[in-house]
PDB file of C-alpha atoms in Angstrom:
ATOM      1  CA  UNK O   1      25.822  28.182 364.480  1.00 46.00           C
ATOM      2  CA  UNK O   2      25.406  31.504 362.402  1.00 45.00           C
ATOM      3  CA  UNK O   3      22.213  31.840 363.972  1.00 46.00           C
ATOM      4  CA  UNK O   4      24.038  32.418 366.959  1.00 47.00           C
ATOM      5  CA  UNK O   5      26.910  34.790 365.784  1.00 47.00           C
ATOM      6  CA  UNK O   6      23.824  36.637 363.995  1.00 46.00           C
ATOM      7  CA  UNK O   7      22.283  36.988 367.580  1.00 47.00           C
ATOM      8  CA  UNK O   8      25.533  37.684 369.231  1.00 49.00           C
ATOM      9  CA  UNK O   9      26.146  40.589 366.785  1.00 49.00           C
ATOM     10  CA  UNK O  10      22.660  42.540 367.562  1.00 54.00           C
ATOM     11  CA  UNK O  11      24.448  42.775 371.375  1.00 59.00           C
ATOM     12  CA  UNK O  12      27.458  44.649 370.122  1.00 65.00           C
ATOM     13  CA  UNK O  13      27.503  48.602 370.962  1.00 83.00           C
ATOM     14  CA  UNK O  14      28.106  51.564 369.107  1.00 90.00           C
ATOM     15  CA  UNK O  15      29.922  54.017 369.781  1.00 94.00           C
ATOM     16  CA  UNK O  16      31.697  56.610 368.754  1.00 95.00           C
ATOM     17  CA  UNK O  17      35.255  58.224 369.835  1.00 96.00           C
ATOM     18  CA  UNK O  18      36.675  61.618 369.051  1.00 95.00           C
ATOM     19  CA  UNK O  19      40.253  62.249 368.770  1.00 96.00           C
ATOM     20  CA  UNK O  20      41.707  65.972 368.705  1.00 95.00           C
ATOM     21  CA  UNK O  21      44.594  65.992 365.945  1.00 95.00           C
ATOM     22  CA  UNK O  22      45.441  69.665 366.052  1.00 93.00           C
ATOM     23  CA  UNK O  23      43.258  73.056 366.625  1.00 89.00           C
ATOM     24  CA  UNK O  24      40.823  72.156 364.210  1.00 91.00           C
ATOM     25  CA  UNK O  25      40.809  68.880 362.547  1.00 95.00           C
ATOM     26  CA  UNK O  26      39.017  65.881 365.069  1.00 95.00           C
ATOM     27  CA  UNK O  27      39.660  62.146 363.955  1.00 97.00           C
ATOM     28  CA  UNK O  28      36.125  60.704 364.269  1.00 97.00           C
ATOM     29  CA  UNK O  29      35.866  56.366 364.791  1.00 97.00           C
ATOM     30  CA  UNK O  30      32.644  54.366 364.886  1.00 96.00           C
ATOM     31  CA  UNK O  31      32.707  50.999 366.564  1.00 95.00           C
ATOM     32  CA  UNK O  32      30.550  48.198 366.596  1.00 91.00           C
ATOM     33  CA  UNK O  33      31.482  46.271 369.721  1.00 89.00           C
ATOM     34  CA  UNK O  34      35.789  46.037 368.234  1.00 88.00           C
ATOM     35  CA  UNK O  35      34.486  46.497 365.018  1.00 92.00           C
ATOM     36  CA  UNK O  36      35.253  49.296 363.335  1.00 95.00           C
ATOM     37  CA  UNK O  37      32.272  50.661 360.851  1.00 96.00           C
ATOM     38  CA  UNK O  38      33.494  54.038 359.611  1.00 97.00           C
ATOM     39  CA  UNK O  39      36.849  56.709 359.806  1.00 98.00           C
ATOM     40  CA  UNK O  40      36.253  60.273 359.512  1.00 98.00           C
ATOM     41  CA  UNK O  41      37.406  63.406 360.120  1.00 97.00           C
ATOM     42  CA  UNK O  42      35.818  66.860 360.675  1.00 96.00           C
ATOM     43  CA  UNK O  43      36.747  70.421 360.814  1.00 95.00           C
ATOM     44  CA  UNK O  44      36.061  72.937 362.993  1.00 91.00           C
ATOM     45  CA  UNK O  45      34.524  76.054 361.024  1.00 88.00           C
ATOM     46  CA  UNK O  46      33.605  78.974 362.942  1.00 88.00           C
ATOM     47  CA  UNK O  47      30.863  77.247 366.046  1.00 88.00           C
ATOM     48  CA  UNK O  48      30.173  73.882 363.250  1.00 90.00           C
ATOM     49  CA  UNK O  49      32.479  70.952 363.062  1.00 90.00           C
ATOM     50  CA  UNK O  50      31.677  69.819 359.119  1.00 95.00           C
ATOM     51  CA  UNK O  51      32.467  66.643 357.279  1.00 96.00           C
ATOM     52  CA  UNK O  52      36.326  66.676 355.765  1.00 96.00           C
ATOM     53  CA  UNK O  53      38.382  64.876 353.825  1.00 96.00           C
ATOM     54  CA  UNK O  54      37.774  60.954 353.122  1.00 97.00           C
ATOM     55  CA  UNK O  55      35.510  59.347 355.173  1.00 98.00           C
ATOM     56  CA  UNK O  56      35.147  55.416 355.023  1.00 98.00           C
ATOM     57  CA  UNK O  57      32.573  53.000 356.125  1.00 97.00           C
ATOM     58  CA  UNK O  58      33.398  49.313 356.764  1.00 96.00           C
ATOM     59  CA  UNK O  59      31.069  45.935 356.750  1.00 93.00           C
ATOM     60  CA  UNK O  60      32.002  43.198 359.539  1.00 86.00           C
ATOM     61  CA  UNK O  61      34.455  41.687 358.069  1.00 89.00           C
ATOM     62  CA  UNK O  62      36.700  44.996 357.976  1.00 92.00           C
ATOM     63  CA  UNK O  63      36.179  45.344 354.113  1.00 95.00           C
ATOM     64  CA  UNK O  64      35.263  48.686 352.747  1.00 96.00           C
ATOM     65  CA  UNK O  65      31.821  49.467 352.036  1.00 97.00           C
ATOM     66  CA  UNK O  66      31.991  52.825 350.919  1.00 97.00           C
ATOM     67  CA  UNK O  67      34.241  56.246 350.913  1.00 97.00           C
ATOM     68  CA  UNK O  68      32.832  59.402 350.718  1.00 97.00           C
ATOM     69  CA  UNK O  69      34.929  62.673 350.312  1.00 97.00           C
ATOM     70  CA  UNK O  70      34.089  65.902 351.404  1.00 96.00           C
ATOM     71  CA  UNK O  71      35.570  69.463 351.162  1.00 92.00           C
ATOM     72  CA  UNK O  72      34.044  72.313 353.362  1.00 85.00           C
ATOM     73  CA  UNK O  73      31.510  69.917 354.618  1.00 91.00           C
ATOM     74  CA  UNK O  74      29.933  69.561 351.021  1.00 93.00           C
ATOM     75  CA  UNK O  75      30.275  65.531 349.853  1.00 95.00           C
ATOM     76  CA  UNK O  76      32.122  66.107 346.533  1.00 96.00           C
ATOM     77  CA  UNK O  77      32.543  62.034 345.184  1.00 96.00           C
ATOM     78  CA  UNK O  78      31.223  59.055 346.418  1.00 96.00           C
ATOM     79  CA  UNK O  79      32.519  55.278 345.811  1.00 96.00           C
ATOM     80  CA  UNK O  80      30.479  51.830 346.604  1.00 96.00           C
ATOM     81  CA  UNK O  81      32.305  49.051 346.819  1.00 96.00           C
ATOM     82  CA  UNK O  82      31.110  45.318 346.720  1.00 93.00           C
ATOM     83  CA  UNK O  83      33.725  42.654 347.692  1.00 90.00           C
ATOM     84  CA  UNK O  84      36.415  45.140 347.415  1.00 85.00           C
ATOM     85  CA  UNK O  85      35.554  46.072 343.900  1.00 92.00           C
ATOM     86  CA  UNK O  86      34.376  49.644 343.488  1.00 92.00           C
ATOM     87  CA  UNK O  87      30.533  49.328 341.912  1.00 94.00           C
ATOM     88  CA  UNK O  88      29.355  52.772 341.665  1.00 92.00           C
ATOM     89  CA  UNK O  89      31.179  56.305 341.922  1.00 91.00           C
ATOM     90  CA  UNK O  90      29.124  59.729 342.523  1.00 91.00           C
ATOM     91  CA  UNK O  91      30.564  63.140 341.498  1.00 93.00           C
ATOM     92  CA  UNK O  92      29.257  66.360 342.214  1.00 84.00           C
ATOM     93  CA  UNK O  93      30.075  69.511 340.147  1.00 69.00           C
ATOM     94  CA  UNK O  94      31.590  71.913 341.703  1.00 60.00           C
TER      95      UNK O  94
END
């Protein structure tokens, strides 16, 4: 049987919606079939939309995976988590 729901996975589709929350700021969702694998949102700066605010990544089973923050597109502090328990942070220096 997980043979099969292993298979049945590998059909799902990606894809990726973006949802306008005011002049700048878009609301970016990644599916995997009705799975979703990662909230994030980005900024429009001048003609570049960059990375802002938390951005979180999800395994199958909707647990998180990882969250990665970002301020004016630059990743400032990253966390790893491993059956909800948080495994490894990153800082940068500002």
């Amino acid at each position: 049987a997980a043979m099969l729901v292993g298979s049945m996975s590998l059909m799902a589709q990606e894809v990726t919606t973006y949802q306008q929350l005011d002049d700048n700021l878009v609301k970016v969702v990644k599916y995997n079939g009705e799975q979703i694998i990662e909230v994030g949102y980005v900024k429009k700066v001048g003609d570049k939309l960059k990375n802002t605010g938390t951005w979180k990544q999800y395994d199958n089973e909707g647990n998180i995976t990882l969250k990665v923050k970002y301020e004016n597109g630059l990743r400032t502090e990253t966390i790893a988590y491993q059956d909800n328990q948080v495994i490894k942070i990153y800082r940068k220096e500002k």
